[in-house]
């Protein structure tokens, strides 16, 4: 695809501190991820100030581990990259400042990477031969969008959430039901067990915005759960969780397939933390197979936040645009 490179990337946009070393955009030499989930669990969500401080405390050791696991020296590197948005400003600044400092100290170019482009490149990390144009659905705690990837670097966001992100809805429903944080993995696990045991019916929830548009609305689906519990307080969390997950996955897969049909692409990918969801992975792959569309759902560790995907995107950006100026800051609301 492009010339040879060895990129070290830092990801600190939310609550994972991660460092990876990737060769040529797809050969992963290391990918260290330190999660702050236990620190934030007691607050029921990510506390921005706490996240920034935690990144600062752990980054040095994650960095050392990332280099050691890869078995490379700073002098071997081609570039140092960091996520520069979107995300929590304080958290982003830790990674961006570290990457720029290292780039200066090691005399390497710096590359700022859009976190969403990173999620998109997670698919290429696994399958560099994937063909564009493609449809990629990005579903995370902060974002839910359908992207028409006309070419690498040429993105058209053709659908987006009008209110909550899908992961945010999972987290809020789990919190309301007292199931813990983060909600996505908990609901996934509980729903899977409930269906496997076959002990009851999942609650049938309404699907939001099932019209022809590619936009989403998850806030109403969250309210539907709350209203249902008020009317039927005896319902088990398992039946509620399974029903909510089925409704969200149904909406996501239906809209992704509408986009695939509308844009006539032969390839489709998933990205973002919610792409770790078992039901979504299975339903998305099955619906694509039905259409003879090539699909790729990255391994779970590359769906949730990680620096390997940032390094993959940085490799492409470096060869396409060159280094990022050192006076470029971090942008909390950066768009794709
Ligand atoms: O991409 P990510 O790690 O961070 C952001 O960029 O937001 O996504 C985190 C989100 C959280 O809302 C979490 O609940 C959700 O991804 N998530 C899941 C699963 N694993 C993580 N949602 C549903 N099922 C899962 N298995
Ligand atoms: Zn993310």
mmCIF file of C-alpha atoms and ligand atoms in Angstrom:
data_model
loop_
_atom_site.group_PDB
_atom_site.id
_atom_site.type_symbol
_atom_site.label_atom_id
_atom_site.label_comp_id
_atom_site.label_asym_id
_atom_site.label_seq_id
_atom_site.Cartn_x
_atom_site.Cartn_y
_atom_site.Cartn_z
ATOM 1 C CA UNK A 1 0.000 0.000 0.000
ATOM 2 C CA UNK A 2 2.703 2.490 1.114
ATOM 3 C CA UNK A 3 6.369 2.610 2.113
ATOM 4 C CA UNK A 4 7.692 0.669 5.094
ATOM 5 C CA UNK A 5 7.274 2.175 8.562
ATOM 6 C CA UNK A 6 7.491 1.410 12.270
ATOM 7 C CA UNK A 7 4.998 3.562 14.181
ATOM 8 C CA UNK A 8 4.633 3.947 17.941
ATOM 9 C CA UNK A 9 1.142 5.210 18.833
ATOM 10 C CA UNK A 10 -0.400 6.505 22.058
ATOM 11 C CA UNK A 11 -4.148 6.401 22.752
ATOM 12 C CA UNK A 12 -5.554 8.325 25.739
ATOM 13 C CA UNK A 13 -8.830 9.783 24.448
ATOM 14 C CA UNK A 14 -11.085 8.317 27.139
ATOM 15 C CA UNK A 15 -10.415 5.762 29.876
ATOM 16 C CA UNK A 16 -7.867 3.427 28.293
ATOM 17 C CA UNK A 17 -4.163 4.212 28.319
ATOM 18 C CA UNK A 18 -2.640 2.356 25.404
ATOM 19 C CA UNK A 19 0.657 2.173 23.541
ATOM 20 C CA UNK A 20 1.337 0.073 20.450
ATOM 21 C CA UNK A 21 4.104 -0.470 17.949
ATOM 22 C CA UNK A 22 2.952 -1.468 14.453
ATOM 23 C CA UNK A 23 5.011 -2.192 11.364
ATOM 24 C CA UNK A 24 3.698 -1.112 7.957
ATOM 25 C CA UNK A 25 0.219 -0.374 9.263
ATOM 26 C CA UNK A 26 -0.768 -3.962 9.984
ATOM 27 C CA UNK A 27 1.996 -6.006 11.599
ATOM 28 C CA UNK A 28 1.367 -5.530 15.322
ATOM 29 C CA UNK A 29 4.527 -5.850 17.415
ATOM 30 C CA UNK A 30 2.913 -4.722 20.680
ATOM 31 C CA UNK A 31 -0.403 -3.350 21.953
ATOM 32 C CA UNK A 32 -0.490 -2.608 25.683
ATOM 33 C CA UNK A 33 -3.875 -1.486 27.054
ATOM 34 C CA UNK A 34 -4.309 -0.328 30.633
ATOM 35 C CA UNK A 35 -7.968 0.179 31.489
ATOM 36 C CA UNK A 36 -9.183 2.664 34.091
ATOM 37 C CA UNK A 37 -12.547 0.950 34.286
ATOM 38 C CA UNK A 38 -12.173 0.015 37.968
ATOM 39 C CA UNK A 39 -11.268 3.598 38.886
ATOM 40 C CA UNK A 40 -14.431 4.979 37.232
ATOM 41 C CA UNK A 41 -16.810 2.124 38.154
ATOM 42 C CA UNK A 42 -17.574 3.595 41.575
ATOM 43 C CA UNK A 43 -18.772 6.806 39.875
ATOM 44 C CA UNK A 44 -20.880 4.892 37.326
ATOM 45 C CA UNK A 45 -19.131 6.607 34.396
ATOM 46 C CA UNK A 46 -15.878 8.194 33.263
ATOM 47 C CA UNK A 47 -14.891 11.231 35.349
ATOM 48 C CA UNK A 48 -12.793 13.411 32.980
ATOM 49 C CA UNK A 49 -10.468 14.940 35.583
ATOM 50 C CA UNK A 50 -9.809 11.541 37.152
ATOM 51 C CA UNK A 51 -9.133 10.056 33.702
ATOM 52 C CA UNK A 52 -6.489 12.685 32.833
ATOM 53 C CA UNK A 53 -4.648 12.136 36.100
ATOM 54 C CA UNK A 54 -4.752 8.360 35.729
ATOM 55 C CA UNK A 55 -3.321 8.598 32.172
ATOM 56 C CA UNK A 56 -0.468 10.759 33.505
ATOM 57 C CA UNK A 57 0.348 8.283 36.252
ATOM 58 C CA UNK A 58 0.374 5.146 34.105
ATOM 59 C CA UNK A 59 1.564 6.335 30.688
ATOM 60 C CA UNK A 60 5.289 6.049 31.378
ATOM 61 C CA UNK A 61 5.061 2.376 32.343
ATOM 62 C CA UNK A 62 2.642 1.535 29.491
ATOM 63 C CA UNK A 63 5.100 3.193 27.112
ATOM 64 C CA UNK A 64 8.044 1.209 28.469
ATOM 65 C CA UNK A 65 6.005 -1.995 28.157
ATOM 66 C CA UNK A 66 4.928 -1.142 24.612
ATOM 67 C CA UNK A 67 8.554 -0.722 23.509
ATOM 68 C CA UNK A 68 9.754 -3.796 25.444
ATOM 69 C CA UNK A 69 6.985 -6.084 24.090
ATOM 70 C CA UNK A 70 7.818 -4.957 20.558
ATOM 71 C CA UNK A 71 11.540 -5.448 21.138
ATOM 72 C CA UNK A 72 12.374 -2.153 19.464
ATOM 73 C CA UNK A 73 14.440 0.889 20.400
ATOM 74 C CA UNK A 74 13.206 4.450 19.896
ATOM 75 C CA UNK A 75 15.867 4.843 17.192
ATOM 76 C CA UNK A 76 14.143 2.087 15.146
ATOM 77 C CA UNK A 77 10.892 4.081 14.917
ATOM 78 C CA UNK A 78 9.657 5.952 11.853
ATOM 79 C CA UNK A 79 7.155 8.162 13.705
ATOM 80 C CA UNK A 80 5.382 8.793 17.014
ATOM 81 C CA UNK A 81 1.592 9.147 16.852
ATOM 82 C CA UNK A 82 -1.198 10.038 19.244
ATOM 83 C CA UNK A 83 -4.984 10.345 19.152
ATOM 84 C CA UNK A 84 -5.699 14.102 18.935
ATOM 85 C CA UNK A 85 -9.515 13.929 19.018
ATOM 86 C CA UNK A 86 -12.359 13.413 19.493
ATOM 87 C CA UNK A 87 -12.355 12.671 23.216
ATOM 88 C CA UNK A 88 -11.946 14.217 26.659
ATOM 89 C CA UNK A 89 -9.674 17.257 26.318
ATOM 90 C CA UNK A 90 -7.567 16.635 29.427
ATOM 91 C CA UNK A 91 -7.136 12.971 28.548
ATOM 92 C CA UNK A 92 -6.238 13.729 24.920
ATOM 93 C CA UNK A 93 -3.648 16.314 25.975
ATOM 94 C CA UNK A 94 -1.730 13.736 28.015
ATOM 95 C CA UNK A 95 -1.187 11.489 24.980
ATOM 96 C CA UNK A 96 -0.646 14.324 22.505
ATOM 97 C CA UNK A 97 1.885 16.082 24.752
ATOM 98 C CA UNK A 98 3.745 12.843 25.432
ATOM 99 C CA UNK A 99 3.880 11.941 21.720
ATOM 100 C CA UNK A 100 5.134 15.393 20.704
ATOM 101 C CA UNK A 101 7.754 15.380 23.460
ATOM 102 C CA UNK A 102 9.003 11.943 22.433
ATOM 103 C CA UNK A 103 8.993 12.945 18.766
ATOM 104 C CA UNK A 104 11.176 15.957 19.608
ATOM 105 C CA UNK A 105 13.477 14.014 21.928
ATOM 106 C CA UNK A 106 13.869 11.110 19.496
ATOM 107 C CA UNK A 107 13.960 13.350 16.419
ATOM 108 C CA UNK A 108 11.010 11.605 14.737
ATOM 109 C CA UNK A 109 7.950 13.007 12.962
ATOM 110 C CA UNK A 110 4.743 13.367 14.991
ATOM 111 C CA UNK A 111 1.378 12.197 13.607
ATOM 112 C CA UNK A 112 -1.956 13.282 15.147
ATOM 113 C CA UNK A 113 -4.712 10.736 14.520
ATOM 114 C CA UNK A 114 -8.495 11.054 14.535
ATOM 115 C CA UNK A 115 -9.807 8.435 16.998
ATOM 116 C CA UNK A 116 -12.694 7.541 14.665
ATOM 117 C CA UNK A 117 -10.327 6.990 11.755
ATOM 118 C CA UNK A 118 -8.431 4.720 14.155
ATOM 119 C CA UNK A 119 -11.578 2.621 14.804
ATOM 120 C CA UNK A 120 -12.045 2.473 11.046
ATOM 121 C CA UNK A 121 -8.474 1.265 10.494
ATOM 122 C CA UNK A 122 -8.893 -1.547 13.060
ATOM 123 C CA UNK A 123 -10.382 -3.576 10.193
ATOM 124 C CA UNK A 124 -7.320 -2.990 7.979
ATOM 125 C CA UNK A 125 -5.071 -3.994 10.863
ATOM 126 C CA UNK A 126 -6.542 -7.464 10.498
ATOM 127 C CA UNK A 127 -7.293 -7.525 6.782
ATOM 128 C CA UNK A 128 -5.033 -5.097 4.858
ATOM 129 C CA UNK A 129 -6.471 -6.476 1.613
ATOM 130 C CA UNK A 130 -10.030 -5.223 2.331
ATOM 131 C CA UNK A 131 -11.499 -3.498 -0.700
ATOM 132 C CA UNK A 132 -12.929 0.021 -0.728
ATOM 133 C CA UNK A 133 -15.497 1.429 -1.230
ATOM 134 C CA UNK A 134 -17.051 -0.018 1.906
ATOM 135 C CA UNK A 135 -19.588 0.759 4.608
ATOM 136 C CA UNK A 136 -18.211 0.886 8.146
ATOM 137 C CA UNK A 137 -20.510 1.233 11.113
ATOM 138 C CA UNK A 138 -18.766 2.896 14.073
ATOM 139 C CA UNK A 139 -20.504 2.142 17.351
ATOM 140 C CA UNK A 140 -18.891 3.240 20.596
ATOM 141 C CA UNK A 141 -19.583 4.952 23.882
ATOM 142 C CA UNK A 142 -19.321 8.391 22.325
ATOM 143 C CA UNK A 143 -20.257 7.804 18.671
ATOM 144 C CA UNK A 144 -22.672 5.943 16.473
ATOM 145 C CA UNK A 145 -22.341 6.537 12.766
ATOM 146 C CA UNK A 146 -22.484 4.836 9.408
ATOM 147 C CA UNK A 147 -19.546 5.804 7.228
ATOM 148 C CA UNK A 148 -19.365 5.386 3.471
ATOM 149 C CA UNK A 149 -15.638 4.877 2.943
ATOM 150 C CA UNK A 150 -15.299 5.934 -0.698
ATOM 151 C CA UNK A 151 -11.552 5.567 -0.418
ATOM 152 C CA UNK A 152 -9.015 5.637 2.412
ATOM 153 C CA UNK A 153 -9.163 9.180 3.784
ATOM 154 C CA UNK A 154 -12.358 9.936 1.826
ATOM 155 C CA UNK A 155 -15.240 9.472 4.226
ATOM 156 C CA UNK A 156 -18.899 10.396 4.001
ATOM 157 C CA UNK A 157 -20.865 10.058 7.239
ATOM 158 C CA UNK A 158 -24.231 8.915 5.880
ATOM 159 C CA UNK A 159 -25.957 8.212 9.202
ATOM 160 C CA UNK A 160 -25.508 9.262 12.811
ATOM 161 C CA UNK A 161 -27.262 9.181 16.149
ATOM 162 C CA UNK A 162 -29.520 12.117 16.873
ATOM 163 C CA UNK A 163 -29.173 11.659 20.634
ATOM 164 C CA UNK A 164 -27.328 8.970 22.656
ATOM 165 C CA UNK A 165 -24.566 6.808 21.206
ATOM 166 C CA UNK A 166 -25.312 3.061 21.206
ATOM 167 C CA UNK A 167 -22.714 2.338 23.909
ATOM 168 C CA UNK A 168 -24.033 5.219 25.988
ATOM 169 C CA UNK A 169 -27.516 3.659 25.812
ATOM 170 C CA UNK A 170 -26.133 0.281 26.946
ATOM 171 C CA UNK A 171 -24.322 2.014 29.821
ATOM 172 C CA UNK A 172 -27.379 4.046 30.881
ATOM 173 C CA UNK A 173 -29.764 1.070 30.782
ATOM 174 C CA UNK A 174 -27.336 -1.073 32.788
ATOM 175 C CA UNK A 175 -26.924 1.717 35.321
ATOM 176 C CA UNK A 176 -30.709 2.120 35.624
ATOM 177 C CA UNK A 177 -31.083 -1.623 36.187
ATOM 178 C CA UNK A 178 -28.240 -1.585 38.736
ATOM 179 C CA UNK A 179 -26.171 -4.019 36.649
ATOM 180 C CA UNK A 180 -22.811 -2.228 36.915
ATOM 181 C CA UNK A 181 -20.419 -0.319 34.699
ATOM 182 C CA UNK A 182 -19.587 -0.373 31.832
ATOM 183 C CA UNK A 183 -23.010 -1.592 30.807
ATOM 184 C CA UNK A 184 -22.279 -3.012 27.368
ATOM 185 C CA UNK A 185 -20.227 -6.051 28.401
ATOM 186 C CA UNK A 186 -22.556 -6.783 31.365
ATOM 187 C CA UNK A 187 -25.729 -6.687 29.262
ATOM 188 C CA UNK A 188 -24.011 -8.775 26.572
ATOM 189 C CA UNK A 189 -23.058 -11.478 29.085
ATOM 190 C CA UNK A 190 -26.400 -11.556 30.904
ATOM 191 C CA UNK A 191 -28.398 -11.592 27.657
ATOM 192 C CA UNK A 192 -26.300 -14.386 26.203
ATOM 193 C CA UNK A 193 -26.798 -16.555 29.295
ATOM 194 C CA UNK A 194 -30.548 -15.804 29.369
ATOM 195 C CA UNK A 195 -31.001 -16.869 25.743
ATOM 196 C CA UNK A 196 -28.774 -19.954 26.180
ATOM 197 C CA UNK A 197 -30.743 -21.113 29.234
ATOM 198 C CA UNK A 198 -34.030 -20.675 27.360
ATOM 199 C CA UNK A 199 -35.897 -19.986 30.596
ATOM 200 C CA UNK A 200 -38.065 -17.145 29.336
ATOM 201 C CA UNK A 201 -38.895 -14.593 26.683
ATOM 202 C CA UNK A 202 -36.848 -11.449 26.150
ATOM 203 C CA UNK A 203 -39.005 -8.320 26.507
ATOM 204 C CA UNK A 204 -40.030 -6.967 23.087
ATOM 205 C CA UNK A 205 -39.039 -3.294 22.971
ATOM 206 C CA UNK A 206 -39.922 -0.821 20.225
ATOM 207 C CA UNK A 207 -37.207 -0.112 17.650
ATOM 208 C CA UNK A 208 -36.335 3.575 17.254
ATOM 209 C CA UNK A 209 -36.471 5.338 13.866
ATOM 210 C CA UNK A 210 -37.031 2.274 11.698
ATOM 211 C CA UNK A 211 -37.748 4.454 8.685
ATOM 212 C CA UNK A 212 -35.647 4.788 5.547
ATOM 213 C CA UNK A 213 -33.176 7.198 7.151
ATOM 214 C CA UNK A 214 -29.731 6.026 8.205
ATOM 215 C CA UNK A 215 -29.879 8.067 11.423
ATOM 216 C CA UNK A 216 -30.394 6.551 14.867
ATOM 217 C CA UNK A 217 -32.182 7.471 18.058
ATOM 218 C CA UNK A 218 -31.402 5.419 21.158
ATOM 219 C CA UNK A 219 -32.665 7.743 23.840
ATOM 220 C CA UNK A 220 -36.290 6.642 23.328
ATOM 221 C CA UNK A 221 -35.293 2.979 23.539
ATOM 222 C CA UNK A 222 -33.649 3.655 26.897
ATOM 223 C CA UNK A 223 -36.831 5.423 28.083
ATOM 224 C CA UNK A 224 -38.885 2.446 26.855
ATOM 225 C CA UNK A 225 -36.938 0.205 29.252
ATOM 226 C CA UNK A 226 -37.539 2.601 32.147
ATOM 227 C CA UNK A 227 -41.272 2.857 31.380
ATOM 228 C CA UNK A 228 -41.573 -0.926 31.074
ATOM 229 C CA UNK A 229 -39.937 -1.474 34.469
ATOM 230 C CA UNK A 230 -42.315 1.052 36.060
ATOM 231 C CA UNK A 231 -45.308 -0.863 34.676
ATOM 232 C CA UNK A 232 -43.894 -4.357 35.196
ATOM 233 C CA UNK A 233 -41.562 -4.152 38.197
ATOM 234 C CA UNK A 234 -41.525 -7.954 38.521
ATOM 235 C CA UNK A 235 -39.654 -8.414 35.200
ATOM 236 C CA UNK A 236 -36.175 -9.903 35.569
ATOM 237 C CA UNK A 237 -33.129 -7.849 34.581
ATOM 238 C CA UNK A 238 -32.117 -10.748 32.329
ATOM 239 C CA UNK A 239 -35.298 -10.517 30.221
ATOM 240 C CA UNK A 240 -34.974 -6.723 30.067
ATOM 241 C CA UNK A 241 -31.293 -6.809 29.134
ATOM 242 C CA UNK A 242 -31.841 -9.447 26.446
ATOM 243 C CA UNK A 243 -34.792 -7.520 24.998
ATOM 244 C CA UNK A 244 -32.942 -4.203 24.993
ATOM 245 C CA UNK A 245 -29.897 -5.743 23.317
ATOM 246 C CA UNK A 246 -32.072 -7.414 20.657
ATOM 247 C CA UNK A 247 -33.778 -4.097 19.885
ATOM 248 C CA UNK A 248 -30.517 -2.130 19.616
ATOM 249 C CA UNK A 249 -28.817 -4.789 17.489
ATOM 250 C CA UNK A 250 -31.873 -5.050 15.234
ATOM 251 C CA UNK A 251 -31.777 -1.296 14.568
ATOM 252 C CA UNK A 252 -27.997 -1.250 14.010
ATOM 253 C CA UNK A 253 -27.969 -4.203 11.622
ATOM 254 C CA UNK A 254 -31.057 -3.057 9.693
ATOM 255 C CA UNK A 255 -29.568 0.402 9.096
ATOM 256 C CA UNK A 256 -26.140 -0.978 8.181
ATOM 257 C CA UNK A 257 -27.776 -3.236 5.578
ATOM 258 C CA UNK A 258 -29.835 -0.318 4.228
ATOM 259 C CA UNK A 259 -26.580 1.618 3.776
ATOM 260 C CA UNK A 260 -24.870 -1.340 2.082
ATOM 261 C CA UNK A 261 -27.772 -1.680 -0.365
ATOM 262 C CA UNK A 262 -28.077 2.066 -0.950
ATOM 263 C CA UNK A 263 -24.378 2.599 -1.722
ATOM 264 C CA UNK A 264 -23.928 -0.715 -3.490
ATOM 265 C CA UNK A 265 -20.703 -1.664 -1.702
ATOM 266 C CA UNK A 266 -19.287 -5.191 -1.595
ATOM 267 C CA UNK A 267 -17.479 -4.808 1.756
ATOM 268 C CA UNK A 268 -18.707 -3.869 5.236
ATOM 269 C CA UNK A 269 -16.957 -3.497 8.588
ATOM 270 C CA UNK A 270 -17.772 -2.757 12.203
ATOM 271 C CA UNK A 271 -15.723 -0.680 14.618
ATOM 272 C CA UNK A 272 -15.886 0.764 18.139
ATOM 273 C CA UNK A 273 -16.499 -0.719 21.566
ATOM 274 C CA UNK A 274 -20.085 -1.853 20.899
ATOM 275 C CA UNK A 275 -18.738 -3.961 18.002
ATOM 276 C CA UNK A 276 -17.487 -6.250 20.795
ATOM 277 C CA UNK A 277 -21.150 -7.215 21.361
ATOM 278 C CA UNK A 278 -21.722 -10.935 20.664
ATOM 279 C CA UNK A 279 -25.186 -10.574 19.137
ATOM 280 C CA UNK A 280 -24.189 -7.609 16.960
ATOM 281 C CA UNK A 281 -21.111 -9.451 15.659
ATOM 282 C CA UNK A 282 -23.148 -12.536 14.766
ATOM 283 C CA UNK A 283 -26.131 -10.705 13.231
ATOM 284 C CA UNK A 284 -23.974 -8.286 11.251
ATOM 285 C CA UNK A 285 -21.863 -11.111 9.773
ATOM 286 C CA UNK A 286 -24.978 -13.181 8.968
ATOM 287 C CA UNK A 287 -26.813 -10.297 7.281
ATOM 288 C CA UNK A 288 -23.719 -9.465 5.189
ATOM 289 C CA UNK A 289 -23.294 -13.116 4.197
ATOM 290 C CA UNK A 290 -26.936 -13.202 3.068
ATOM 291 C CA UNK A 291 -26.081 -10.399 0.623
ATOM 292 C CA UNK A 292 -22.758 -11.950 -0.416
ATOM 293 C CA UNK A 293 -21.056 -8.883 1.054
ATOM 294 C CA UNK A 294 -17.563 -9.420 2.493
ATOM 295 C CA UNK A 295 -17.679 -8.455 6.174
ATOM 296 C CA UNK A 296 -15.042 -7.907 8.784
ATOM 297 C CA UNK A 297 -15.661 -7.531 12.490
ATOM 298 C CA UNK A 298 -12.327 -6.915 14.228
ATOM 299 C CA UNK A 299 -11.312 -9.080 17.198
ATOM 300 C CA UNK A 300 -12.800 -7.660 20.410
ATOM 301 C CA UNK A 301 -9.467 -6.212 21.585
ATOM 302 C CA UNK A 302 -9.369 -4.082 18.414
ATOM 303 C CA UNK A 303 -12.997 -2.936 18.777
ATOM 304 C CA UNK A 304 -12.552 -1.322 22.188
ATOM 305 C CA UNK A 305 -10.044 1.513 22.475
ATOM 306 C CA UNK A 306 -6.474 0.491 21.673
ATOM 307 C CA UNK A 307 -3.337 2.130 20.260
ATOM 308 C CA UNK A 308 -2.737 -0.499 17.539
ATOM 309 C CA UNK A 309 -5.626 0.913 15.484
ATOM 310 C CA UNK A 310 -4.199 4.426 15.978
ATOM 311 C CA UNK A 311 -0.802 3.240 14.699
ATOM 312 C CA UNK A 312 -2.487 1.647 11.669
ATOM 313 C CA UNK A 313 -4.234 4.929 10.819
ATOM 314 C CA UNK A 314 -1.025 6.919 11.531
ATOM 315 C CA UNK A 315 0.926 4.788 9.056
ATOM 316 C CA UNK A 316 -1.512 5.700 6.305
ATOM 317 C CA UNK A 317 -1.771 9.383 7.341
ATOM 318 C CA UNK A 318 2.010 9.784 7.490
ATOM 319 C CA UNK A 319 2.456 8.534 3.938
ATOM 320 C CA UNK A 320 -0.595 10.373 2.640
ATOM 321 C CA UNK A 321 -0.312 13.777 4.385
ATOM 322 C CA UNK A 322 3.159 13.750 5.957
ATOM 323 C CA UNK A 323 3.805 14.610 9.618
ATOM 324 C CA UNK A 324 1.435 16.710 11.720
ATOM 325 C CA UNK A 325 2.727 20.159 12.770
ATOM 326 C CA UNK A 326 3.853 20.245 16.396
ATOM 327 C CA UNK A 327 1.667 23.291 17.050
ATOM 328 C CA UNK A 328 -1.480 21.271 16.235
ATOM 329 C CA UNK A 329 -3.412 20.759 19.452
ATOM 330 C CA UNK A 330 -6.097 18.323 20.540
ATOM 331 C CA UNK A 331 -9.739 18.763 19.477
ATOM 332 C CA UNK A 332 -12.433 17.238 21.730
ATOM 333 C CA UNK A 333 -15.090 17.404 18.990
ATOM 334 C CA UNK A 334 -12.897 16.449 16.013
ATOM 335 C CA UNK A 335 -14.958 15.068 13.121
ATOM 336 C CA UNK A 336 -14.109 12.298 10.737
HETATM 337 O O1 LIG B 1 -14.778 2.436 21.622
HETATM 338 P P1 LIG B 1 -14.872 2.393 23.114
HETATM 339 O O2 LIG B 1 -13.919 1.488 23.859
HETATM 340 O O3 LIG B 1 -14.694 3.842 23.709
HETATM 341 C C1 LIG B 1 -15.226 4.958 23.049
HETATM 342 O O4 LIG B 1 -14.560 5.466 22.101
HETATM 343 O O5 LIG B 1 -16.374 5.333 23.422
HETATM 344 O O6 LIG B 1 -16.393 2.022 23.471
HETATM 345 C C2 LIG B 1 -16.839 1.913 24.805
HETATM 346 C C3 LIG B 1 -18.317 1.531 24.778
HETATM 347 C C4 LIG B 1 -18.980 1.524 26.145
HETATM 348 O O7 LIG B 1 -20.194 2.233 26.064
HETATM 349 C C5 LIG B 1 -19.236 0.047 26.421
HETATM 350 O O8 LIG B 1 -20.378 -0.195 27.218
HETATM 351 C C6 LIG B 1 -19.413 -0.501 25.013
HETATM 352 O O9 LIG B 1 -18.471 0.198 24.241
HETATM 353 N N1 LIG B 1 -19.174 -1.948 24.929
HETATM 354 C C7 LIG B 1 -20.119 -2.852 24.614
HETATM 355 C C8 LIG B 1 -19.512 -4.122 24.726
HETATM 356 N N2 LIG B 1 -18.212 -3.943 25.086
HETATM 357 C C9 LIG B 1 -18.020 -2.608 25.208
HETATM 358 N N3 LIG B 1 -21.418 -2.687 24.264
HETATM 359 C C10 LIG B 1 -22.137 -3.804 24.015
HETATM 360 N N4 LIG B 1 -21.646 -5.061 24.127
HETATM 361 C C11 LIG B 1 -20.339 -5.263 24.455
HETATM 362 N N5 LIG B 1 -19.849 -6.509 24.550
HETATM 363 ZN ZN1 LIG B 2 -13.285 4.502 20.851
#
